[in-house]
mmCIF file of C-alpha atoms in Angstrom:
data_model
loop_
_atom_site.group_PDB
_atom_site.id
_atom_site.type_symbol
_atom_site.label_atom_id
_atom_site.label_comp_id
_atom_site.label_asym_id
_atom_site.label_seq_id
_atom_site.Cartn_x
_atom_site.Cartn_y
_atom_site.Cartn_z
ATOM 1 C CA UNK Y 1 0.000 0.000 0.000
ATOM 2 C CA UNK Y 2 1.212 3.537 -0.635
ATOM 3 C CA UNK Y 3 2.263 5.890 2.142
ATOM 4 C CA UNK Y 4 0.337 9.115 2.715
ATOM 5 C CA UNK Y 5 2.691 11.877 3.881
ATOM 6 C CA UNK Y 6 0.763 14.740 5.526
ATOM 7 C CA UNK Y 7 3.385 17.252 4.375
ATOM 8 C CA UNK Y 8 3.439 16.156 0.718
ATOM 9 C CA UNK Y 9 1.419 17.051 -2.369
ATOM 10 C CA UNK Y 10 -1.913 18.735 -1.886
ATOM 11 C CA UNK Y 11 -1.965 18.023 1.873
ATOM 12 C CA UNK Y 12 1.015 20.298 2.629
ATOM 13 C CA UNK Y 13 0.861 20.289 6.426
ATOM 14 C CA UNK Y 14 3.261 22.861 7.893
ATOM 15 C CA UNK Y 15 5.918 21.188 10.121
ATOM 16 C CA UNK Y 16 7.056 24.553 11.486
ATOM 17 C CA UNK Y 17 3.859 25.015 13.516
ATOM 18 C CA UNK Y 18 3.147 28.444 12.027
ATOM 19 C CA UNK Y 19 0.320 27.712 9.604
ATOM 20 C CA UNK Y 20 -2.840 25.832 10.620
ATOM 21 C CA UNK Y 21 -2.392 22.196 9.540
ATOM 22 C CA UNK Y 22 -5.876 20.960 10.503
ATOM 23 C CA UNK Y 23 -7.204 20.901 6.936
ATOM 24 C CA UNK Y 24 -4.060 19.131 5.722
ATOM 25 C CA UNK Y 25 -4.474 16.347 8.277
ATOM 26 C CA UNK Y 26 -8.187 15.968 7.556
ATOM 27 C CA UNK Y 27 -7.456 15.889 3.837
ATOM 28 C CA UNK Y 28 -4.885 13.153 4.344
ATOM 29 C CA UNK Y 29 -7.337 11.152 6.474
ATOM 30 C CA UNK Y 30 -10.008 11.512 3.761
ATOM 31 C CA UNK Y 31 -7.586 10.314 1.090
ATOM 32 C CA UNK Y 32 -6.782 7.223 3.158
ATOM 33 C CA UNK Y 33 -10.381 6.333 4.048
ATOM 34 C CA UNK Y 34 -12.103 7.262 0.782
ATOM 35 C CA UNK Y 35 -15.398 9.025 0.295
ATOM 36 C CA UNK Y 36 -17.864 6.262 1.230
ATOM 37 C CA UNK Y 37 -20.431 7.227 3.875
ATOM 38 C CA UNK Y 38 -18.964 6.271 7.290
ATOM 39 C CA UNK Y 39 -22.456 5.817 8.743
ATOM 40 C CA UNK Y 40 -23.138 2.929 6.353
ATOM 41 C CA UNK Y 41 -19.705 1.676 5.301
ATOM 42 C CA UNK Y 42 -16.523 0.375 6.905
ATOM 43 C CA UNK Y 43 -13.616 1.970 5.002
ATOM 44 C CA UNK Y 44 -10.468 -0.116 4.550
ATOM 45 C CA UNK Y 45 -7.448 2.174 4.861
ATOM 46 C CA UNK Y 46 -5.639 2.630 1.533
ATOM 47 C CA UNK Y 47 -2.275 3.042 3.261
ATOM 48 C CA UNK Y 48 -0.559 4.353 6.397
ATOM 49 C CA UNK Y 49 -0.488 8.022 7.348
ATOM 50 C CA UNK Y 50 3.076 9.240 7.842
ATOM 51 C CA UNK Y 51 3.851 12.338 9.933
ATOM 52 C CA UNK Y 52 7.413 13.629 9.453
ATOM 53 C CA UNK Y 53 9.304 15.329 12.272
ATOM 54 C CA UNK Y 54 7.920 18.749 13.151
ATOM 55 C CA UNK Y 55 5.317 20.723 15.061
ATOM 56 C CA UNK Y 56 1.810 20.871 13.590
ATOM 57 C CA UNK Y 57 -0.802 23.418 14.633
ATOM 58 C CA UNK Y 58 -4.246 21.804 15.044
ATOM 59 C CA UNK Y 59 -7.333 23.946 15.735
ATOM 60 C CA UNK Y 60 -10.269 21.487 15.679
ATOM 61 C CA UNK Y 61 -10.997 17.759 16.088
ATOM 62 C CA UNK Y 62 -9.038 15.365 13.906
ATOM 63 C CA UNK Y 63 -11.649 12.665 13.200
ATOM 64 C CA UNK Y 64 -10.917 9.174 11.926
ATOM 65 C CA UNK Y 65 -14.235 7.383 11.467
ATOM 66 C CA UNK Y 66 -15.501 3.919 10.516
ATOM 67 C CA UNK Y 67 -12.164 2.443 9.464
ATOM 68 C CA UNK Y 68 -10.268 -0.817 9.360
ATOM 69 C CA UNK Y 69 -6.466 -1.107 9.478
ATOM 70 C CA UNK Y 70 -5.852 2.620 9.787
ATOM 71 C CA UNK Y 71 -2.198 3.165 10.727
ATOM 72 C CA UNK Y 72 -0.569 6.380 11.936
ATOM 73 C CA UNK Y 73 3.226 6.242 11.720
ATOM 74 C CA UNK Y 74 5.540 9.089 12.575
ATOM 75 C CA UNK Y 75 9.090 10.138 13.317
ATOM 76 C CA UNK Y 76 8.532 9.481 17.043
ATOM 77 C CA UNK Y 77 7.062 11.022 20.180
ATOM 78 C CA UNK Y 78 10.091 13.246 20.661
ATOM 79 C CA UNK Y 79 9.995 14.388 17.038
ATOM 80 C CA UNK Y 80 6.319 14.910 16.162
ATOM 81 C CA UNK Y 81 4.195 17.398 18.102
ATOM 82 C CA UNK Y 82 0.496 17.911 17.418
ATOM 83 C CA UNK Y 83 0.059 21.291 19.067
ATOM 84 C CA UNK Y 84 -3.592 22.053 19.806
ATOM 85 C CA UNK Y 85 -4.680 25.677 19.621
ATOM 86 C CA UNK Y 86 -7.942 27.466 20.454
ATOM 87 C CA UNK Y 87 -11.351 26.425 21.773
ATOM 88 C CA UNK Y 88 -12.990 25.064 18.603
ATOM 89 C CA UNK Y 89 -12.549 21.430 19.696
ATOM 90 C CA UNK Y 90 -15.873 19.643 20.128
ATOM 91 C CA UNK Y 91 -14.872 16.252 21.533
ATOM 92 C CA UNK Y 92 -11.143 15.543 21.327
ATOM 93 C CA UNK Y 93 -7.903 16.558 19.729
ATOM 94 C CA UNK Y 94 -7.905 13.136 18.049
ATOM 95 C CA UNK Y 95 -11.251 11.324 17.804
ATOM 96 C CA UNK Y 96 -11.231 7.720 16.570
ATOM 97 C CA UNK Y 97 -14.851 6.729 16.030
ATOM 98 C CA UNK Y 98 -15.439 3.174 14.854
ATOM 99 C CA UNK Y 99 -12.155 1.376 14.232
ATOM 100 C CA UNK Y 100 -10.927 -2.197 13.841
ATOM 101 C CA UNK Y 101 -7.298 -3.349 13.984
ATOM 102 C CA UNK Y 102 -5.814 0.139 13.773
ATOM 103 C CA UNK Y 103 -2.526 1.469 15.178
ATOM 104 C CA UNK Y 104 -1.697 4.986 16.380
ATOM 105 C CA UNK Y 105 1.888 5.604 17.393
ATOM 106 C CA UNK Y 106 4.893 7.834 17.741
ATOM 107 C CA UNK Y 107 3.720 11.389 18.473
ATOM 108 C CA UNK Y 108 2.948 13.801 21.288
ATOM 109 C CA UNK Y 109 -0.034 16.074 21.840
ATOM 110 C CA UNK Y 110 0.554 19.430 23.539
ATOM 111 C CA UNK Y 111 -1.113 22.849 23.585
ATOM 112 C CA UNK Y 112 -0.119 26.459 22.999
ATOM 113 C CA UNK Y 113 -1.957 27.752 26.092
ATOM 114 C CA UNK Y 114 -5.094 28.894 24.263
ATOM 115 C CA UNK Y 115 -6.562 25.396 23.887
ATOM 116 C CA UNK Y 116 -9.259 23.493 25.755
ATOM 117 C CA UNK Y 117 -10.285 19.918 24.973
ATOM 118 C CA UNK Y 118 -12.462 17.392 26.749
ATOM 119 C CA UNK Y 119 -10.209 14.501 25.697
ATOM 120 C CA UNK Y 120 -6.769 14.661 24.161
ATOM 121 C CA UNK Y 121 -7.497 11.312 22.443
ATOM 122 C CA UNK Y 122 -10.868 9.553 22.427
ATOM 123 C CA UNK Y 123 -11.651 6.054 21.161
ATOM 124 C CA UNK Y 124 -15.385 5.525 20.713
ATOM 125 C CA UNK Y 125 -18.122 4.071 18.519
ATOM 126 C CA UNK Y 126 -21.019 6.431 17.898
ATOM 127 C CA UNK Y 127 -23.988 6.176 15.567
ATOM 128 C CA UNK Y 128 -22.040 8.270 13.037
ATOM 129 C CA UNK Y 129 -19.812 5.236 12.388
ATOM 130 C CA UNK Y 130 -20.772 1.912 10.829
ATOM 131 C CA UNK Y 131 -17.693 0.032 12.043
ATOM 132 C CA UNK Y 132 -17.630 -1.195 15.668
ATOM 133 C CA UNK Y 133 -14.503 -0.479 17.728
ATOM 134 C CA UNK Y 134 -12.204 -3.373 18.593
ATOM 135 C CA UNK Y 135 -8.545 -4.464 18.737
ATOM 136 C CA UNK Y 136 -6.850 -1.084 18.376
ATOM 137 C CA UNK Y 137 -3.362 -0.182 19.575
ATOM 138 C CA UNK Y 138 -1.877 3.044 20.958
ATOM 139 C CA UNK Y 139 1.906 3.083 21.276
ATOM 140 C CA UNK Y 140 4.674 5.564 22.163
ATOM 141 C CA UNK Y 141 2.479 8.626 22.734
ATOM 142 C CA UNK Y 142 2.968 11.583 25.094
ATOM 143 C CA UNK Y 143 0.174 13.904 26.254
ATOM 144 C CA UNK Y 144 1.519 16.907 28.184
ATOM 145 C CA UNK Y 145 1.404 20.705 28.521
ATOM 146 C CA UNK Y 146 -2.240 20.562 27.475
ATOM 147 C CA UNK Y 147 -5.562 21.702 28.930
ATOM 148 C CA UNK Y 148 -7.611 18.480 28.936
ATOM 149 C CA UNK Y 149 -10.195 16.757 31.123
ATOM 150 C CA UNK Y 150 -9.118 13.227 30.150
ATOM 151 C CA UNK Y 151 -5.852 12.293 28.475
ATOM 152 C CA UNK Y 152 -6.785 9.012 26.764
ATOM 153 C CA UNK Y 153 -10.488 8.177 26.910
ATOM 154 C CA UNK Y 154 -11.925 4.725 26.277
ATOM 155 C CA UNK Y 155 -15.101 5.627 28.138
ATOM 156 C CA UNK Y 156 -17.395 4.971 25.197
ATOM 157 C CA UNK Y 157 -21.045 5.958 25.272
ATOM 158 C CA UNK Y 158 -22.463 3.001 27.176
ATOM 159 C CA UNK Y 159 -24.496 1.425 24.400
ATOM 160 C CA UNK Y 160 -21.928 0.525 21.737
ATOM 161 C CA UNK Y 161 -18.829 -1.637 21.687
ATOM 162 C CA UNK Y 162 -15.326 -0.500 22.634
ATOM 163 C CA UNK Y 163 -13.075 -3.461 23.423
ATOM 164 C CA UNK Y 164 -9.704 -5.138 23.164
ATOM 165 C CA UNK Y 165 -7.479 -2.034 23.232
ATOM 166 C CA UNK Y 166 -3.745 -2.406 23.801
ATOM 167 C CA UNK Y 167 -1.882 0.645 25.138
ATOM 168 C CA UNK Y 168 1.916 0.607 25.239
ATOM 169 C CA UNK Y 169 4.320 3.271 26.525
ATOM 170 C CA UNK Y 170 1.729 6.051 26.655
ATOM 171 C CA UNK Y 171 2.387 8.766 29.247
ATOM 172 C CA UNK Y 172 -0.147 11.422 30.293
ATOM 173 C CA UNK Y 173 0.971 14.435 32.324
ATOM 174 C CA UNK Y 174 -1.548 16.765 33.929
ATOM 175 C CA UNK Y 175 -0.943 19.899 35.930
ATOM 176 C CA UNK Y 176 -2.872 19.402 39.172
ATOM 177 C CA UNK Y 177 -0.795 20.414 42.173
ATOM 178 C CA UNK Y 178 0.222 17.689 44.606
ATOM 179 C CA UNK Y 179 -1.587 18.204 47.910
ATOM 180 C CA UNK Y 180 -4.186 20.534 46.363
ATOM 181 C CA UNK Y 181 -6.052 18.211 44.003
ATOM 182 C CA UNK Y 182 -9.492 19.240 42.710
ATOM 183 C CA UNK Y 183 -12.431 17.261 41.336
ATOM 184 C CA UNK Y 184 -13.322 20.150 39.027
ATOM 185 C CA UNK Y 185 -11.489 21.708 36.123
ATOM 186 C CA UNK Y 186 -8.796 20.189 33.966
ATOM 187 C CA UNK Y 187 -6.674 17.048 34.401
ATOM 188 C CA UNK Y 188 -9.323 14.819 35.960
ATOM 189 C CA UNK Y 189 -8.263 11.523 34.331
ATOM 190 C CA UNK Y 190 -5.018 10.313 32.855
ATOM 191 C CA UNK Y 191 -6.689 7.215 31.403
ATOM 192 C CA UNK Y 192 -10.433 6.496 31.539
ATOM 193 C CA UNK Y 193 -11.939 3.091 30.744
ATOM 194 C CA UNK Y 194 -15.708 2.674 30.431
ATOM 195 C CA UNK Y 195 -18.551 4.643 31.930
ATOM 196 C CA UNK Y 196 -20.204 2.017 34.099
ATOM 197 C CA UNK Y 197 -22.196 0.299 31.325
ATOM 198 C CA UNK Y 198 -20.052 -2.782 31.475
ATOM 199 C CA UNK Y 199 -21.390 -5.047 28.733
ATOM 200 C CA UNK Y 200 -19.915 -3.095 25.823
ATOM 201 C CA UNK Y 201 -16.550 -1.980 27.181
ATOM 202 C CA UNK Y 202 -14.038 -4.669 28.080
ATOM 203 C CA UNK Y 203 -10.644 -6.384 27.785
ATOM 204 C CA UNK Y 204 -8.233 -3.446 27.697
ATOM 205 C CA UNK Y 205 -4.552 -3.786 28.617
ATOM 206 C CA UNK Y 206 -1.944 -1.109 29.355
ATOM 207 C CA UNK Y 207 1.797 -1.838 29.419
ATOM 208 C CA UNK Y 208 4.444 0.602 30.625
ATOM 209 C CA UNK Y 209 1.971 3.490 30.784
ATOM 210 C CA UNK Y 210 1.910 6.267 33.358
ATOM 211 C CA UNK Y 211 -0.102 9.275 34.447
ATOM 212 C CA UNK Y 212 0.852 12.132 36.745
ATOM 213 C CA UNK Y 213 -0.643 15.375 37.997
ATOM 214 C CA UNK Y 214 -4.247 14.173 37.544
ATOM 215 C CA UNK Y 215 -7.076 13.535 39.978
ATOM 216 C CA UNK Y 216 -7.387 9.925 38.796
ATOM 217 C CA UNK Y 217 -4.453 8.312 37.009
ATOM 218 C CA UNK Y 218 -6.492 5.262 35.924
ATOM 219 C CA UNK Y 219 -10.284 5.590 36.142
ATOM 220 C CA UNK Y 220 -11.773 2.129 35.541
ATOM 221 C CA UNK Y 221 -15.514 1.652 35.014
ATOM 222 C CA UNK Y 222 -15.230 -1.167 32.488
ATOM 223 C CA UNK Y 223 -15.215 -4.953 32.207
ATOM 224 C CA UNK Y 224 -11.701 -6.280 32.358
ATOM 225 C CA UNK Y 225 -8.781 -3.839 32.505
ATOM 226 C CA UNK Y 226 -5.168 -4.856 33.130
ATOM 227 C CA UNK Y 227 -2.350 -2.426 33.957
ATOM 228 C CA UNK Y 228 1.244 -3.643 34.008
ATOM 229 C CA UNK Y 229 4.511 -1.864 34.895
ATOM 230 C CA UNK Y 230 3.210 1.627 35.569
ATOM 231 C CA UNK Y 231 4.700 4.538 37.499
ATOM 232 C CA UNK Y 232 1.873 6.928 38.432
ATOM 233 C CA UNK Y 233 2.906 10.076 40.274
ATOM 234 C CA UNK Y 234 1.338 13.032 42.106
ATOM 235 C CA UNK Y 235 -2.279 11.974 41.556
ATOM 236 C CA UNK Y 236 -5.095 12.320 44.051
ATOM 237 C CA UNK Y 237 -5.967 8.656 43.345
ATOM 238 C CA UNK Y 238 -3.795 6.331 41.301
ATOM 239 C CA UNK Y 239 -6.497 3.714 40.657
ATOM 240 C CA UNK Y 240 -10.263 4.229 40.862
ATOM 241 C CA UNK Y 241 -11.706 0.790 40.107
ATOM 242 C CA UNK Y 242 -15.375 -0.106 39.733
ATOM 243 C CA UNK Y 243 -14.939 -3.433 37.934
ATOM 244 C CA UNK Y 244 -17.446 -5.125 35.665
ATOM 245 C CA UNK Y 245 -15.120 -8.116 35.194
ATOM 246 C CA UNK Y 246 -11.759 -9.337 36.454
ATOM 247 C CA UNK Y 247 -8.970 -6.732 36.613
ATOM 248 C CA UNK Y 248 -5.214 -7.000 37.184
ATOM 249 C CA UNK Y 249 -2.897 -4.312 38.580
ATOM 250 C CA UNK Y 250 0.715 -5.513 38.566
ATOM 251 C CA UNK Y 251 4.231 -4.104 39.054
ATOM 252 C CA UNK Y 252 3.411 -0.531 40.103
ATOM 253 C CA UNK Y 253 5.665 2.109 41.632
ATOM 254 C CA UNK Y 254 3.619 5.086 42.803
ATOM 255 C CA UNK Y 255 5.222 8.343 43.901
ATOM 256 C CA UNK Y 256 3.681 11.220 45.867
ATOM 257 C CA UNK Y 257 0.029 10.411 45.281
ATOM 258 C CA UNK Y 258 -2.648 10.902 47.937
ATOM 259 C CA UNK Y 259 -4.261 7.455 47.710
ATOM 260 C CA UNK Y 260 -3.336 4.336 45.808
ATOM 261 C CA UNK Y 261 -6.717 2.695 45.211
ATOM 262 C CA UNK Y 262 -10.382 3.503 45.728
ATOM 263 C CA UNK Y 263 -13.337 1.253 45.003
ATOM 264 C CA UNK Y 264 -16.632 3.111 45.439
ATOM 265 C CA UNK Y 265 -19.904 1.788 46.765
ATOM 266 C CA UNK Y 266 -21.678 -0.045 43.974
ATOM 267 C CA UNK Y 267 -21.127 -3.722 44.590
ATOM 268 C CA UNK Y 268 -19.071 -5.869 42.256
ATOM 269 C CA UNK Y 269 -18.089 -9.432 43.050
ATOM 270 C CA UNK Y 270 -15.599 -9.458 40.185
ATOM 271 C CA UNK Y 271 -12.069 -10.400 41.275
ATOM 272 C CA UNK Y 272 -9.310 -7.799 41.227
ATOM 273 C CA UNK Y 273 -5.677 -8.807 41.745
ATOM 274 C CA UNK Y 274 -3.119 -6.233 42.910
ATOM 275 C CA UNK Y 275 0.491 -7.367 43.136
ATOM 276 C CA UNK Y 276 4.068 -6.089 43.414
ATOM 277 C CA UNK Y 277 3.351 -2.486 44.431
ATOM 278 C CA UNK Y 278 5.459 0.178 46.127
ATOM 279 C CA UNK Y 279 3.468 3.224 47.225
ATOM 280 C CA UNK Y 280 5.857 6.025 48.167
ATOM 281 C CA UNK Y 281 4.412 9.383 49.182
ATOM 282 C CA UNK Y 282 4.791 12.475 51.280
ATOM 283 C CA UNK Y 283 1.203 13.505 50.441
ATOM 284 C CA UNK Y 284 -0.947 10.794 52.040
ATOM 285 C CA UNK Y 285 -4.438 12.068 52.892
ATOM 286 C CA UNK Y 286 -4.964 13.378 56.425
ATOM 287 C CA UNK Y 287 -7.133 10.349 57.279
ATOM 288 C CA UNK Y 288 -4.168 8.108 56.425
ATOM 289 C CA UNK Y 289 -6.255 5.970 54.096
ATOM 290 C CA UNK Y 290 -4.206 4.673 51.191
ATOM 291 C CA UNK Y 291 -6.687 1.988 50.049
ATOM 292 C CA UNK Y 292 -10.488 2.246 50.339
ATOM 293 C CA UNK Y 293 -12.561 -0.817 49.386
ATOM 294 C CA UNK Y 294 -16.355 -1.057 49.450
ATOM 295 C CA UNK Y 295 -17.484 -4.525 48.427
ATOM 296 C CA UNK Y 296 -15.969 -6.825 45.836
ATOM 297 C CA UNK Y 297 -13.362 -9.580 45.764
ATOM 298 C CA UNK Y 298 -9.747 -8.494 46.179
ATOM 299 C CA UNK Y 299 -6.355 -10.183 46.291
ATOM 300 C CA UNK Y 300 -3.295 -8.152 47.370
ATOM 301 C CA UNK Y 301 0.080 -9.808 47.146
ATOM 302 C CA UNK Y 302 3.191 -7.735 47.835
ATOM 303 C CA UNK Y 303 2.230 -4.176 48.798
ATOM 304 C CA UNK Y 304 4.626 -1.768 50.547
ATOM 305 C CA UNK Y 305 4.095 1.813 51.696
ATOM 306 C CA UNK Y 306 7.290 3.856 51.938
ATOM 307 C CA UNK Y 307 7.675 7.574 52.683
ATOM 308 C CA UNK Y 308 9.634 9.670 50.190
ATOM 309 C CA UNK Y 309 10.444 12.206 52.894
ATOM 310 C CA UNK Y 310 12.172 10.147 55.551
ATOM 311 C CA UNK Y 311 12.672 6.742 54.012
ATOM 312 C CA UNK Y 312 10.444 5.258 56.706
ATOM 313 C CA UNK Y 313 7.270 3.303 56.072
ATOM 314 C CA UNK Y 314 4.053 5.259 55.687
ATOM 315 C CA UNK Y 315 1.658 4.774 58.642
ATOM 316 C CA UNK Y 316 -0.931 3.797 56.079
ATOM 317 C CA UNK Y 317 -4.463 2.518 56.473
ATOM 318 C CA UNK Y 318 -6.377 -0.028 54.392
ATOM 319 C CA UNK Y 319 -10.146 0.302 54.928
ATOM 320 C CA UNK Y 320 -12.338 -2.661 53.979
ATOM 321 C CA UNK Y 321 -16.134 -2.551 53.983
ATOM 322 C CA UNK Y 322 -19.045 -4.306 52.355
ATOM 323 C CA UNK Y 323 -21.764 -2.659 50.316
ATOM 324 C CA UNK Y 324 -24.809 -3.767 52.245
ATOM 325 C CA UNK Y 325 -25.881 -6.792 54.240
ATOM 326 C CA UNK Y 326 -25.388 -9.381 51.486
ATOM 327 C CA UNK Y 327 -22.628 -7.661 49.530
ATOM 328 C CA UNK Y 328 -19.401 -8.262 51.415
ATOM 329 C CA UNK Y 329 -15.959 -6.950 50.809
ATOM 330 C CA UNK Y 330 -13.897 -10.141 50.507
ATOM 331 C CA UNK Y 331 -10.184 -9.346 50.742
ATOM 332 C CA UNK Y 332 -7.016 -11.425 50.980
ATOM 333 C CA UNK Y 333 -3.841 -9.633 52.046
ATOM 334 C CA UNK Y 334 -0.435 -11.290 51.741
ATOM 335 C CA UNK Y 335 2.990 -9.712 52.308
ATOM 336 C CA UNK Y 336 1.783 -6.208 53.213
ATOM 337 C CA UNK Y 337 4.152 -3.669 54.799
ATOM 338 C CA UNK Y 338 2.687 -0.655 56.635
ATOM 339 C CA UNK Y 339 4.244 1.419 59.409
ATOM 340 C CA UNK Y 340 1.252 0.786 61.626
ATOM 341 C CA UNK Y 341 -0.145 -1.737 64.043
ATOM 342 C CA UNK Y 342 -2.136 -4.562 62.562
ATOM 343 C CA UNK Y 343 -5.417 -3.388 64.068
ATOM 344 C CA UNK Y 344 -4.879 0.282 63.173
ATOM 345 C CA UNK Y 345 -3.413 -0.277 59.735
ATOM 346 C CA UNK Y 346 -5.932 -2.786 58.364
ATOM 347 C CA UNK Y 347 -9.508 -1.836 59.193
ATOM 348 C CA UNK Y 348 -12.309 -4.253 58.346
ATOM 349 C CA UNK Y 349 -15.447 -2.327 59.265
ATOM 350 C CA UNK Y 350 -18.633 -3.724 60.754
ATOM 351 C CA UNK Y 351 -20.307 -3.516 57.352
ATOM 352 C CA UNK Y 352 -19.826 -7.025 55.911
ATOM 353 C CA UNK Y 353 -16.040 -7.145 55.572
ATOM 354 C CA UNK Y 354 -14.475 -10.588 55.196
ATOM 355 C CA UNK Y 355 -10.691 -10.520 55.545
ATOM 356 C CA UNK Y 356 -7.890 -13.047 55.283
ATOM 357 C CA UNK Y 357 -4.459 -11.702 56.126
#
């Protein structure tokens, strides 16, 4: 298949970042997908999009819709900068709506200070797209210096399929201040999976990804999310997990976040496994609670709290509760290190907590 270079021919995107390159990118996308109606047709990509090294000014949503095998290649995250500008963005800097077996890799998304987007990147399947969304890959992407609500959104819309996404070496950096986190304004989620309608959003996996300076680093309201080898930092909550299916959190080193994990009320018996974690922070919440669990089935194996300020262990607290009389919190703790007494550091409440330690 031929390559489609966004700087070549009639596309003529400006790699200096001076001229607006939005139309050039959209023109290149249209050339790759063809003119068939995306609401009624799945468009097979005619070739990969190539983005040479440079900075590209983008002023409205870049939309890739109802596609199969769409591939974005570039000179690399340190070489290609999609610089968002202005407030004309409707949904996302990059909106992928209806996509099968596509790959997006090797660029960064930043802003020029005038921009505001809901999502830096959004993967979805709306009624505007014929093709359902499955088996896509995001690789080697940086999202930073940008006014966003969510960095990479796989929230979906609750009624249509978004599944099987693989995310590798994607780093999202927000600008919330450690110790003064807010649930309003920008930088709410580094990564967001699902919206609580579990049947259509499942089986996502993230490898070597990280989020910092956000309220939630990983906001999980989906069926089946796995996160491996992550280093979240300076978030209010590293993992907010409301699972609709089994989830795995493995090999995590957290630095200077307020809490490591929160599971809200809203019972789920789905198993979640958390293993090989070091939580290191000088910003633990005043109540000392590092983990808050309300219902569900949990396995912790190898969890250590260590202060970044003194090198001593954090006097951390793990709170375990059920979600009503017949909805217990069932938790197994193995190899846990807290600078606290057993009875003060691990708190099964009177509300249906079942604990093995």
